[in-house]
PDB file of C-alpha atoms in Angstrom:
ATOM      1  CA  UNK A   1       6.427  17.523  -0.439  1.00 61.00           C
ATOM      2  CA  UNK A   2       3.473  15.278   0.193  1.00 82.00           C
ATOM      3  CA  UNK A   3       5.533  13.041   2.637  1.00 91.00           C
ATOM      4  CA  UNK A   4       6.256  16.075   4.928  1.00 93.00           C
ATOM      5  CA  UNK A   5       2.672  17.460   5.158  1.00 94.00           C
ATOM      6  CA  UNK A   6       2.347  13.547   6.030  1.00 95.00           C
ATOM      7  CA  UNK A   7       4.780  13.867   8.573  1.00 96.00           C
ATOM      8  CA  UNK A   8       3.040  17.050   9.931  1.00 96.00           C
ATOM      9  CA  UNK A   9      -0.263  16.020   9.896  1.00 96.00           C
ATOM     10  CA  UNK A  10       0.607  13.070  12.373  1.00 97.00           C
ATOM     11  CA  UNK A  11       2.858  14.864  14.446  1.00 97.00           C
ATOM     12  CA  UNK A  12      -0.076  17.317  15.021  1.00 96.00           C
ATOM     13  CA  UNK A  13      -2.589  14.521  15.721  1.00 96.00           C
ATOM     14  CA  UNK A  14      -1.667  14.563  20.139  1.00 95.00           C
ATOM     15  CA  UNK A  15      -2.164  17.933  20.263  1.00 94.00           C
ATOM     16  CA  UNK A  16      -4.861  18.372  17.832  1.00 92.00           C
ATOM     17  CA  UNK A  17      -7.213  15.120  18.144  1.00 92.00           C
ATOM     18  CA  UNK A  18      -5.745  14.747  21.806  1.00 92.00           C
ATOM     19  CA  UNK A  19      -8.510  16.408  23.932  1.00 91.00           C
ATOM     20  CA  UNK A  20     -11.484  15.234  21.021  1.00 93.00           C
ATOM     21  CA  UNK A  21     -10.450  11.644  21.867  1.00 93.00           C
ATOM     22  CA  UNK A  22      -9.403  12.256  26.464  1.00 92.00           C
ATOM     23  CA  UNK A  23     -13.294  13.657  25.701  1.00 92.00           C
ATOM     24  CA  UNK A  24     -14.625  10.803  24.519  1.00 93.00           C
ATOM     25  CA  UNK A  25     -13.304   8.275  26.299  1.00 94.00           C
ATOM     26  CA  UNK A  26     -13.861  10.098  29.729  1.00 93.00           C
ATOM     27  CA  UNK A  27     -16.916   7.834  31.233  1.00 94.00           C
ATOM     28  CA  UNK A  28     -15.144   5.128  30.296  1.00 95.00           C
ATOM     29  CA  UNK A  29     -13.752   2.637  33.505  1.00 95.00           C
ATOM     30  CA  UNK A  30     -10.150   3.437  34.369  1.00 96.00           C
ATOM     31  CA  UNK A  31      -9.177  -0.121  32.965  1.00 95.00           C
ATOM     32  CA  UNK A  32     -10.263   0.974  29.742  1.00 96.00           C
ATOM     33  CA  UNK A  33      -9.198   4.573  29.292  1.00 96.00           C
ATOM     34  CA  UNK A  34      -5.557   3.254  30.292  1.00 97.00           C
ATOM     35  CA  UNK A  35      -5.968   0.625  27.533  1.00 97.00           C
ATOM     36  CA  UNK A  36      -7.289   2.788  25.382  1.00 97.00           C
ATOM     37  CA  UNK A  37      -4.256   5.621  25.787  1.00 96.00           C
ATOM     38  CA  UNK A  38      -2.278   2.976  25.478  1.00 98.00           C
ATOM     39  CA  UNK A  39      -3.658   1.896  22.006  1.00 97.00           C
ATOM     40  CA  UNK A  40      -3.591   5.402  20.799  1.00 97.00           C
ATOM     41  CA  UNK A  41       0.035   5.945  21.174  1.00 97.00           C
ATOM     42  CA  UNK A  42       1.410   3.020  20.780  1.00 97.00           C
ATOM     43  CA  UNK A  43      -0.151   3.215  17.158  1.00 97.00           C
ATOM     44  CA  UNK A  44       0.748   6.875  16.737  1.00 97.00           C
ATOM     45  CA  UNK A  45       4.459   6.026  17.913  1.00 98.00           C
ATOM     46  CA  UNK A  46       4.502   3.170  15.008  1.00 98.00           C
ATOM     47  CA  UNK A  47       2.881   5.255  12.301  1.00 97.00           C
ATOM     48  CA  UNK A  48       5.146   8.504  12.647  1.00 97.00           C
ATOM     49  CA  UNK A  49       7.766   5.357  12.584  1.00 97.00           C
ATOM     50  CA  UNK A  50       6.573   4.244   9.371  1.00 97.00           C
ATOM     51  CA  UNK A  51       6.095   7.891   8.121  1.00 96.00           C
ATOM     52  CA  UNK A  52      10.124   8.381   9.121  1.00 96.00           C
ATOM     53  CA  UNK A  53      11.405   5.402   7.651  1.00 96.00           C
ATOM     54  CA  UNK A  54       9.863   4.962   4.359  1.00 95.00           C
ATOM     55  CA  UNK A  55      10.102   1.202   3.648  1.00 96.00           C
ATOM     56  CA  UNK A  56       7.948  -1.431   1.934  1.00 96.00           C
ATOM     57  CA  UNK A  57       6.758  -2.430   5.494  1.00 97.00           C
ATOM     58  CA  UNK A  58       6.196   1.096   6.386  1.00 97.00           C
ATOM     59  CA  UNK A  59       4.088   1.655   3.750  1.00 96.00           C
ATOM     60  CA  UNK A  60       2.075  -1.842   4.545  1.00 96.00           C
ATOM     61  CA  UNK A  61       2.143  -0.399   8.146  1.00 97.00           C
ATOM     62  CA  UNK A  62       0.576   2.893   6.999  1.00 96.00           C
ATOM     63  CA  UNK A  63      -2.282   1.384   4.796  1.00 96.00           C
ATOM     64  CA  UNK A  64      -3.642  -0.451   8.216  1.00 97.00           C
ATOM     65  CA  UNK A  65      -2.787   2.147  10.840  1.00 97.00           C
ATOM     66  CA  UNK A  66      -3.738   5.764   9.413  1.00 97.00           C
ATOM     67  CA  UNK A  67      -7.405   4.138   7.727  1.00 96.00           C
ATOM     68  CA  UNK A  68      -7.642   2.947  11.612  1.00 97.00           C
ATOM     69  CA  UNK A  69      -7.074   6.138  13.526  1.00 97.00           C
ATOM     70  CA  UNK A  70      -9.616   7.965  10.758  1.00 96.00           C
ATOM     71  CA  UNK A  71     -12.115   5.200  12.119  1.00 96.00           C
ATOM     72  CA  UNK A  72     -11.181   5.817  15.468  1.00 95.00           C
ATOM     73  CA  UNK A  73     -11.704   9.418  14.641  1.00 94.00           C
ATOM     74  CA  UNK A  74     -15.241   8.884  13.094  1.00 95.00           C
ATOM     75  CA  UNK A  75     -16.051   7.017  16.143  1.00 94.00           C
ATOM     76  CA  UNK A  76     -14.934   9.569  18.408  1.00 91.00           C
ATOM     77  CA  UNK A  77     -17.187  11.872  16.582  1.00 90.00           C
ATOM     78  CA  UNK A  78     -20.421   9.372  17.151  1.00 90.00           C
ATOM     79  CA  UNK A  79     -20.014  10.123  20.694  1.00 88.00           C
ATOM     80  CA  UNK A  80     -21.778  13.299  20.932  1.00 84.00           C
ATOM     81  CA  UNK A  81     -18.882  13.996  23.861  1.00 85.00           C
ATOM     82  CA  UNK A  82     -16.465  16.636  21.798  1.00 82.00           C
ATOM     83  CA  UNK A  83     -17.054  20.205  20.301  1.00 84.00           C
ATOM     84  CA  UNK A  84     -18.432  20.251  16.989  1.00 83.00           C
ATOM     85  CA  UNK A  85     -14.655  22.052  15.927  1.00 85.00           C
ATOM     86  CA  UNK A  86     -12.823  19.028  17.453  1.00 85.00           C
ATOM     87  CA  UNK A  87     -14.306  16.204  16.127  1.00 88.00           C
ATOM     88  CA  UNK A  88     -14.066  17.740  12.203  1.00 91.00           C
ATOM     89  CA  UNK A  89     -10.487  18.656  13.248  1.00 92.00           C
ATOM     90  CA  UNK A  90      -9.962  15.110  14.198  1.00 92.00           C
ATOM     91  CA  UNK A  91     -11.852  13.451  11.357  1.00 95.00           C
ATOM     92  CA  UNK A  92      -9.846  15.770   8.777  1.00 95.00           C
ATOM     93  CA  UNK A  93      -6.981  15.391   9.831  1.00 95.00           C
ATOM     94  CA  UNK A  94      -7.084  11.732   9.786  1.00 96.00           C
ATOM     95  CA  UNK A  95      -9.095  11.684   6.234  1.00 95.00           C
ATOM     96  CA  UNK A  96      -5.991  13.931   4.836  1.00 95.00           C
ATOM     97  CA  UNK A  97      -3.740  11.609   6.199  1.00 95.00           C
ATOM     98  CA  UNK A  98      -5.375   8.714   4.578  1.00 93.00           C
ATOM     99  CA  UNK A  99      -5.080   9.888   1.217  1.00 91.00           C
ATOM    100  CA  UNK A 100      -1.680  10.861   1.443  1.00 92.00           C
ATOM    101  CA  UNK A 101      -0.035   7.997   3.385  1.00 90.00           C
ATOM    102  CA  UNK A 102      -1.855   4.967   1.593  1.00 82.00           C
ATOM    103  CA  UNK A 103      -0.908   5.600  -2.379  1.00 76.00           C
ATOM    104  CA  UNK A 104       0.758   8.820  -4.147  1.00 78.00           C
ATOM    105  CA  UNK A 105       4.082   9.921  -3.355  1.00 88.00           C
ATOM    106  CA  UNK A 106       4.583   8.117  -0.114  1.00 94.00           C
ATOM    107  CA  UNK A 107       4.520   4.834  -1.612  1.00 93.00           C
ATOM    108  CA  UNK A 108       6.864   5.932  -4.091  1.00 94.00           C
ATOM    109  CA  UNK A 109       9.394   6.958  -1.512  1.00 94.00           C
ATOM    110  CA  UNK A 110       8.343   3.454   0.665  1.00 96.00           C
ATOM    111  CA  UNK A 111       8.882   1.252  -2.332  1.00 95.00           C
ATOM    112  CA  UNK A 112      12.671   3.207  -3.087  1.00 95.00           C
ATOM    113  CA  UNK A 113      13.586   3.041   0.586  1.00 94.00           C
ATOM    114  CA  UNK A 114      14.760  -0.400   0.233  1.00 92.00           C
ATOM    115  CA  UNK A 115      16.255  -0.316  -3.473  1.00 93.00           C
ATOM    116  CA  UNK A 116      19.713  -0.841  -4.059  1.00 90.00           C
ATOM    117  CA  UNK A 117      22.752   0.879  -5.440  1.00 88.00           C
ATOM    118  CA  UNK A 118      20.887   2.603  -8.680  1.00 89.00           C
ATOM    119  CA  UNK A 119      17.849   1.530  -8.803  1.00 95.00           C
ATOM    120  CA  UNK A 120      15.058   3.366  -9.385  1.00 96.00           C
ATOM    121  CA  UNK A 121      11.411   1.525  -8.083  1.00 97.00           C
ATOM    122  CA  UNK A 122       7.989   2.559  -9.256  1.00 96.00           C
ATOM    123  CA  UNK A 123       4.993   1.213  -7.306  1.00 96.00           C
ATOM    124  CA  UNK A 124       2.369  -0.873  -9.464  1.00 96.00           C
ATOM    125  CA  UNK A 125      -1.091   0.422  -8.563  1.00 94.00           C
ATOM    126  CA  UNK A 126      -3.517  -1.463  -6.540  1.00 92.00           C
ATOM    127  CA  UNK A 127      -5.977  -3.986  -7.992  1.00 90.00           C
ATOM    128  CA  UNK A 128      -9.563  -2.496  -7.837  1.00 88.00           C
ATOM    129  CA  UNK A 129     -10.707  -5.240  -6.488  1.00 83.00           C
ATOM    130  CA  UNK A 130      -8.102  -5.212  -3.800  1.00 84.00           C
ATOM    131  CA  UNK A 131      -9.044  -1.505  -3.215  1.00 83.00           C
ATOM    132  CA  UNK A 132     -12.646  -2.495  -2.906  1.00 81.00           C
ATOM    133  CA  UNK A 133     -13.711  -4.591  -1.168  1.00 82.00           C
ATOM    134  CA  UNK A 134     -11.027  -6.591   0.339  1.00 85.00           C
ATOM    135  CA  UNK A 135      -9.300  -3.903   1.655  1.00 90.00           C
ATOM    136  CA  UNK A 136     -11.777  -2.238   3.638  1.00 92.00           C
ATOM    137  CA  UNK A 137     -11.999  -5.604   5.242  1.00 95.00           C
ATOM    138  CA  UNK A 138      -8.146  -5.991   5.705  1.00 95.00           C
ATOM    139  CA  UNK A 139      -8.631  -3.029   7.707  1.00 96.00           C
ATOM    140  CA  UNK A 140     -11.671  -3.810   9.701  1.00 97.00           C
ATOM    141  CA  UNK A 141      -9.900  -7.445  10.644  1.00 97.00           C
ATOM    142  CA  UNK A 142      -6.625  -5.433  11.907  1.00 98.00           C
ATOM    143  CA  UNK A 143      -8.550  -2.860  13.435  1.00 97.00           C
ATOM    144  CA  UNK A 144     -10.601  -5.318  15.828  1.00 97.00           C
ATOM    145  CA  UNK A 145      -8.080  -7.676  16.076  1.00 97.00           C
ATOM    146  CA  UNK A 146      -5.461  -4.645  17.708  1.00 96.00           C
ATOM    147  CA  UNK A 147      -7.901  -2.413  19.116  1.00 97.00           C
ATOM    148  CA  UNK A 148     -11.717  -3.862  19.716  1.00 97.00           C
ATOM    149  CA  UNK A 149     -10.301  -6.786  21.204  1.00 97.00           C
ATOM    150  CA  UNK A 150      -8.237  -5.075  23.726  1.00 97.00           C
ATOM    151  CA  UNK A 151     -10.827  -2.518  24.643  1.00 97.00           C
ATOM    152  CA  UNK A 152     -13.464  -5.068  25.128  1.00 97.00           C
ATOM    153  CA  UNK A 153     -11.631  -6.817  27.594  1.00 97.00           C
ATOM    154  CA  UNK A 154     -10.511  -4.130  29.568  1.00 97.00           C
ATOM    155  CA  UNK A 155     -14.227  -3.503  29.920  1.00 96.00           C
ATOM    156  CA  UNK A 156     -14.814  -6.537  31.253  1.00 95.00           C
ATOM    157  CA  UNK A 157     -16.550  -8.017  28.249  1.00 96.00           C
ATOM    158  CA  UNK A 158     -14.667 -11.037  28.609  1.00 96.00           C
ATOM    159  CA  UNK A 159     -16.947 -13.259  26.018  1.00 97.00           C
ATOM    160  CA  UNK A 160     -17.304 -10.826  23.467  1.00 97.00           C
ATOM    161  CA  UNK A 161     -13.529 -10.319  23.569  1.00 96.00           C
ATOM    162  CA  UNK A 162     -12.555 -13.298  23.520  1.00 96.00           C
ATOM    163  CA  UNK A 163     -14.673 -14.137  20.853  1.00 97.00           C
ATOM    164  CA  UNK A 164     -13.359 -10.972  18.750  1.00 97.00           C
ATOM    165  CA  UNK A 165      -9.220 -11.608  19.054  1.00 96.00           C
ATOM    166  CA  UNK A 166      -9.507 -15.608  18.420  1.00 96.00           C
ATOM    167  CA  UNK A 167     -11.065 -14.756  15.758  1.00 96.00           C
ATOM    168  CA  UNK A 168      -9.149 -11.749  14.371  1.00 97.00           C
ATOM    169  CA  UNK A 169      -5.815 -12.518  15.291  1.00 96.00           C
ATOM    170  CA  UNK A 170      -5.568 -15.836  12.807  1.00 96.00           C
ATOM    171  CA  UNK A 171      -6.965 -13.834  10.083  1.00 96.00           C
ATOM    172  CA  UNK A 172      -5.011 -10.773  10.583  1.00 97.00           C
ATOM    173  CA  UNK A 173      -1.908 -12.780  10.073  1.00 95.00           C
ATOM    174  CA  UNK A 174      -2.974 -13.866   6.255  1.00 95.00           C
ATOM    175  CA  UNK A 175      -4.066  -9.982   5.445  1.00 94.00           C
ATOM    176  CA  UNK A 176      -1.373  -7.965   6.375  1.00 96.00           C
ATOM    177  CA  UNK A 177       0.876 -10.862   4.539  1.00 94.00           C
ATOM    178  CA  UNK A 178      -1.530  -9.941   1.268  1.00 90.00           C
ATOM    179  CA  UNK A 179      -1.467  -6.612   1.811  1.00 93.00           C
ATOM    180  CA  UNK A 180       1.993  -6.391   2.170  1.00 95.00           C
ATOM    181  CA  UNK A 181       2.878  -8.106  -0.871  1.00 94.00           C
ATOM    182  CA  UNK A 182       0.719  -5.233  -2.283  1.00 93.00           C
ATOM    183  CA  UNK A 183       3.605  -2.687  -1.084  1.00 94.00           C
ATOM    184  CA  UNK A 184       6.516  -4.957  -3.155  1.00 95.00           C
ATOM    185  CA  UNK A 185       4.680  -4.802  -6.460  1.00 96.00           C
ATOM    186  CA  UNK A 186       6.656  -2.465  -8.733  1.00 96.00           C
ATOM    187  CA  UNK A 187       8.992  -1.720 -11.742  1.00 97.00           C
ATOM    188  CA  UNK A 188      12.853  -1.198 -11.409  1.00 97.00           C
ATOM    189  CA  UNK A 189      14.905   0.813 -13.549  1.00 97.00           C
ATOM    190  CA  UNK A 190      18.405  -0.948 -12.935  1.00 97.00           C
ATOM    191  CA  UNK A 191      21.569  -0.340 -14.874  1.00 95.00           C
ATOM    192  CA  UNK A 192      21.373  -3.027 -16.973  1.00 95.00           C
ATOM    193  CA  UNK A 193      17.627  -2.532 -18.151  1.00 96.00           C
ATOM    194  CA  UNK A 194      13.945  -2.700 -16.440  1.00 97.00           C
ATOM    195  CA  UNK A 195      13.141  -5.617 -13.524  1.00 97.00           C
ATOM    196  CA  UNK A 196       9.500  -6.119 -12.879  1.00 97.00           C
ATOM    197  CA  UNK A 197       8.907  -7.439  -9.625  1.00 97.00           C
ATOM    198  CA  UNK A 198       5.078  -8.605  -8.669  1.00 96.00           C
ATOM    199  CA  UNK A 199       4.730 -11.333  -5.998  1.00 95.00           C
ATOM    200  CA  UNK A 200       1.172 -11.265  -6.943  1.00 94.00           C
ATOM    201  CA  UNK A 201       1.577 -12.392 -10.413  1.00 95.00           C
ATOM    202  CA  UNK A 202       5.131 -13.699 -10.954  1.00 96.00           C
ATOM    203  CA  UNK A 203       7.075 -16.353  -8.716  1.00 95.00           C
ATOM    204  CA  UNK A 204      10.358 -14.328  -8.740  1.00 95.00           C
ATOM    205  CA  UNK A 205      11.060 -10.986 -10.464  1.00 96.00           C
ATOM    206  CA  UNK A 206      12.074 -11.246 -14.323  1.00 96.00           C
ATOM    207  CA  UNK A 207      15.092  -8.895 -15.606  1.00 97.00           C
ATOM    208  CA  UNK A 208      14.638  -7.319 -19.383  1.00 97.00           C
ATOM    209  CA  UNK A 209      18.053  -6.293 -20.438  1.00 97.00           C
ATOM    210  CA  UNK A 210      17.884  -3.035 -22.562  1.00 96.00           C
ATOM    211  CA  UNK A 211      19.115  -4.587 -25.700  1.00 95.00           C
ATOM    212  CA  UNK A 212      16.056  -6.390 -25.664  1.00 96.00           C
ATOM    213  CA  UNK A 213      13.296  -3.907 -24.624  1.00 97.00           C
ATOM    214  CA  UNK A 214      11.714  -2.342 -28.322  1.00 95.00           C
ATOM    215  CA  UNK A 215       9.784   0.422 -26.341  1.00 95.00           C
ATOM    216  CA  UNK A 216       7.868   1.217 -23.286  1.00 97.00           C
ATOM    217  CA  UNK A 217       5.194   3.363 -23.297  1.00 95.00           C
ATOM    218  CA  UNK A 218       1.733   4.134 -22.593  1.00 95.00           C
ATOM    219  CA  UNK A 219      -1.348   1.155 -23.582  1.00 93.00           C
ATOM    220  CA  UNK A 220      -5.176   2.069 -24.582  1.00 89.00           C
ATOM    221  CA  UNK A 221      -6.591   0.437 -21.147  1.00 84.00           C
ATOM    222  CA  UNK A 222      -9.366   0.321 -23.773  1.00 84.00           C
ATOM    223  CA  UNK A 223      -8.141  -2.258 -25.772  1.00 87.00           C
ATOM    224  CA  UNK A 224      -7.926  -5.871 -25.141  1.00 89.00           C
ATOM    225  CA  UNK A 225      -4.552  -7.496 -24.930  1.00 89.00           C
ATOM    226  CA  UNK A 226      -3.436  -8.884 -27.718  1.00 88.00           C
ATOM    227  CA  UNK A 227      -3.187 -13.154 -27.948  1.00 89.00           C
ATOM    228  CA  UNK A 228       0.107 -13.739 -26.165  1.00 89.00           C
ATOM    229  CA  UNK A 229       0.537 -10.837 -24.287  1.00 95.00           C
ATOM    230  CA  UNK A 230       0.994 -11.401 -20.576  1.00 95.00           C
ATOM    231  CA  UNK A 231      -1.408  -8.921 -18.460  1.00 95.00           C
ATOM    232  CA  UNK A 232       0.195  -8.192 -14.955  1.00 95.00           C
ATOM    233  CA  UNK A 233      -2.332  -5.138 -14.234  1.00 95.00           C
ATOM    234  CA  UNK A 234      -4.938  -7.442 -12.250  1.00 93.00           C
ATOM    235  CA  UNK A 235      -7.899  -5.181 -13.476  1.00 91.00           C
ATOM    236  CA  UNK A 236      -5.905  -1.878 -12.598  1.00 92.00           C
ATOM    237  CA  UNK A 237      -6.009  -0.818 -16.388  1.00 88.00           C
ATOM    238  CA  UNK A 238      -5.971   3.200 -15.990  1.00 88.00           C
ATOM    239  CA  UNK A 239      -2.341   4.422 -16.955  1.00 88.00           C
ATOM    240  CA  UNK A 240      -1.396   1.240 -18.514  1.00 93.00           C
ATOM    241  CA  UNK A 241       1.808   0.733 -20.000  1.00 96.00           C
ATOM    242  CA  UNK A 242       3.417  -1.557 -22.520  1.00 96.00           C
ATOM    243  CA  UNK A 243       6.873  -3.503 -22.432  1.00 97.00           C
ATOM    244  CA  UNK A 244       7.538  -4.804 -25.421  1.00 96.00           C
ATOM    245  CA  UNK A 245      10.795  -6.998 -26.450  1.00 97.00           C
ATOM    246  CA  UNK A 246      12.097  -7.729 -28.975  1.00 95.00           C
ATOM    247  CA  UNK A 247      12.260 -11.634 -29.162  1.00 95.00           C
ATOM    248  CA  UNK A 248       9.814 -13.878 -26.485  1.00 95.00           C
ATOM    249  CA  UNK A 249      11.358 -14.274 -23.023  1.00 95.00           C
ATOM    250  CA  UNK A 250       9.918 -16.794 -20.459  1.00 94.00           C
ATOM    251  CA  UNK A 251       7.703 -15.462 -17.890  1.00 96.00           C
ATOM    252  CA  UNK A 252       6.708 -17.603 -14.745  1.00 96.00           C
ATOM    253  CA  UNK A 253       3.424 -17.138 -13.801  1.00 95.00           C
ATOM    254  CA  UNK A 254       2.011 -17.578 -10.365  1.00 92.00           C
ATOM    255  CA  UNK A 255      -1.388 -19.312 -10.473  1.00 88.00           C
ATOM    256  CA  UNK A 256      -2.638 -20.747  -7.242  1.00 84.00           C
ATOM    257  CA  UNK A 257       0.538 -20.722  -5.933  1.00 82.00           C
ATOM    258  CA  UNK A 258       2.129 -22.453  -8.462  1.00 89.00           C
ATOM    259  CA  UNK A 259       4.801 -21.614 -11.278  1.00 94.00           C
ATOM    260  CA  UNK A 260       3.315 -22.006 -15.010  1.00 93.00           C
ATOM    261  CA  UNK A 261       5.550 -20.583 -17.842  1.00 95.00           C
ATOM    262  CA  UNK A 262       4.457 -18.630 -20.767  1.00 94.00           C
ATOM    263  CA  UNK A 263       6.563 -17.038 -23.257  1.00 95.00           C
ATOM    264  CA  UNK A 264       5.956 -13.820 -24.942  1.00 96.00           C
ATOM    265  CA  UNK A 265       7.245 -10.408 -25.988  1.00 96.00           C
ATOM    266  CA  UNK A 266       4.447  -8.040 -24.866  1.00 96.00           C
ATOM    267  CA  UNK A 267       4.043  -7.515 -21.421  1.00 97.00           C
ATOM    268  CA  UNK A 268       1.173  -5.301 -19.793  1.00 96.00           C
ATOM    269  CA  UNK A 269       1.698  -3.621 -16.073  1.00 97.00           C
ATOM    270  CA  UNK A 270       0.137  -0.320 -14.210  1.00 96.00           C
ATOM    271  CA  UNK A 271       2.995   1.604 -12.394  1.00 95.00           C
ATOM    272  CA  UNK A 272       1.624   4.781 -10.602  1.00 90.00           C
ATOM    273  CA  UNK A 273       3.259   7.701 -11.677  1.00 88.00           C
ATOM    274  CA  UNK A 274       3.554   6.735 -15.252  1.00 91.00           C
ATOM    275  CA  UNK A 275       5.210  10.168 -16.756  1.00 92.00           C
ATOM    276  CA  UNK A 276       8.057  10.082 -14.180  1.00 93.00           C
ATOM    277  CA  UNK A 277       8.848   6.687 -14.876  1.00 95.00           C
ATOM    278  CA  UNK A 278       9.048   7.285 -18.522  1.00 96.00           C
ATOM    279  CA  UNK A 279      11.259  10.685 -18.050  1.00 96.00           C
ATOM    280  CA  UNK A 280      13.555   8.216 -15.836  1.00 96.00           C
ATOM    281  CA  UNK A 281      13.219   5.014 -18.495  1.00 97.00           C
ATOM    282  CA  UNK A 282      14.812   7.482 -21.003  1.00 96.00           C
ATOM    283  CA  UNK A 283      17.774   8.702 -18.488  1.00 95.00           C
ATOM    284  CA  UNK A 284      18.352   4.887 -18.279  1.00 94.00           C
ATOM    285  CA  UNK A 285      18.471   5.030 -22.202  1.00 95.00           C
ATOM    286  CA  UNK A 286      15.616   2.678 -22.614  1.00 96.00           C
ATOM    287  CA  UNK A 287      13.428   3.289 -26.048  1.00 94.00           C
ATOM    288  CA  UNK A 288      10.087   5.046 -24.667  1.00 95.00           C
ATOM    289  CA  UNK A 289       7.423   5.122 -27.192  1.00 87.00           C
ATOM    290  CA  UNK A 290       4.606   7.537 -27.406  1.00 77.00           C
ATOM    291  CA  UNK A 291       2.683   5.986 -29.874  1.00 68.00           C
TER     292      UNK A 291
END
């Protein structure tokens, strides 16, 4: 249900941020408010896109381009040049929509979009530190390499825009590639047992058949790991869950780039929507302990 009051939200957004944002952008020079109109729908046009299509990319292309149109939003309001009514509108709307395209059940539905035959797909959760602060500044790189740029130079502000997109556009290439690899971090159910898939922490995804898997279940983020274990959460240990198996298997690690092998039978990971994924582990006849 979440991914349709998505949908709505952003359909909404011409006709309900439309005249907050013509309002503020009304003294500017014709160069830029053509630039600027421009901006806005080409990135509306991509988002409902993303919003439509629910892909890994489309979820990577939500967590840049909704968190920018709330800043565009919040800037809008700083002008002092819309109705008290349609700026909160605007910056509501767009706050909503941050919360609901970036995580939740939209990532869910992202992450399954590209799964194949039966396969189910569970989103891991984001690293905290990813979350804060690196992302905020994933998003502030994007954001002035797409639209301060642009809007400086169609104001004529040749240095300072030039300035801004060379150096921007080099580092917005290396972000959305990290935060992208963020959107193909998750746990498949398959037919023949559980695949966990992390580019972030494993060179290529490892299969656990079902005769091997002991239990699943939730782990005291509490607790330390025990020696041997092999931690995939990166710091994200709230609704922590345990693989365990039932002789070692070899795990390739990524560290720096590079593939180091450990073996072990206890693996630790933090899907988002734990419950479901145990309700569906079980349909896939895969021991789920509650211990």
């Amino acid at each position: 249900m979440n991914i349709w009051f998505l949908r709505a939200i952003w359909i909404s957004l011409p006709v309900t941020a439309g005249g907050a944002f013509v309002d503020a952008i009304a003294p500017w020079p014709t160069a830029a408010r053509v630039v600027a109109a421009m901006l806005a729908w080409v990135g509306w046009t991509v988002v409902l896109l993303a919003t439509l299509v629910p892909r890994p990319v489309s979820l990577t292309v939500a967590r840049f381009g909704i968190p920018i149109a709330f800043a565009a939003a919040v800037a809008v309001a700083f002008t002092g040049r819309t109705s008290t009514l349609g700026w909160v509108v605007v910056v509501g709307l767009t706050a909503i929509a941050c919360g609901l395209g970036t995580r939740g059940e939209f990532a869910r539905q992202c992450v399954q979009g590209a799964a194949y035959g039966d396969e189910e797909r569970f989103p891991l959760r984001v690293p905290p530190a990813v979350t804060f602060p690196i992302s905020p500044v994933a998003i502030a790189i994007v954001g002035a390499a797409v639209v301060v740029g642009p809007l400086l130079l169609a104001h004529r502000e040749w240095g300072a825009g030039i300035v801004v997109m060379v150096f921007t556009l080099p580092a917005s290439y290396f972000v959305v590639r990290l935060v992208h690899q963020l959107a193909c971090r998750f746990v498949v159910l398959v037919p023949a047992g559980m695949v966990i898939a992390d580019p972030l922490t494993l060179t290529d995804p490892v299969l656990f058949p079902r005769a091997r898997i002991m239990g699943f279940g939730p782990a005291d983020p509490s607790r330390r790991p025990p020696e041997g274990a092999v931690d995939l959460r990166l710091g994200a240990s709230f609704g922590s869950c345990a693989l365990l198996l039932s002789d070692d298997a070899d795990i390739v690690r990524r560290v720096r780039n590079e593939g180091i092998t450990t073996r072990t039978n206890l693996l630790l990971v933090t899907p988002t929507a734990a419950t479901r994924l145990f309700e569906r582990a079980r349909a896939h006849r895969i021991h789920v302990r509650t211990d």
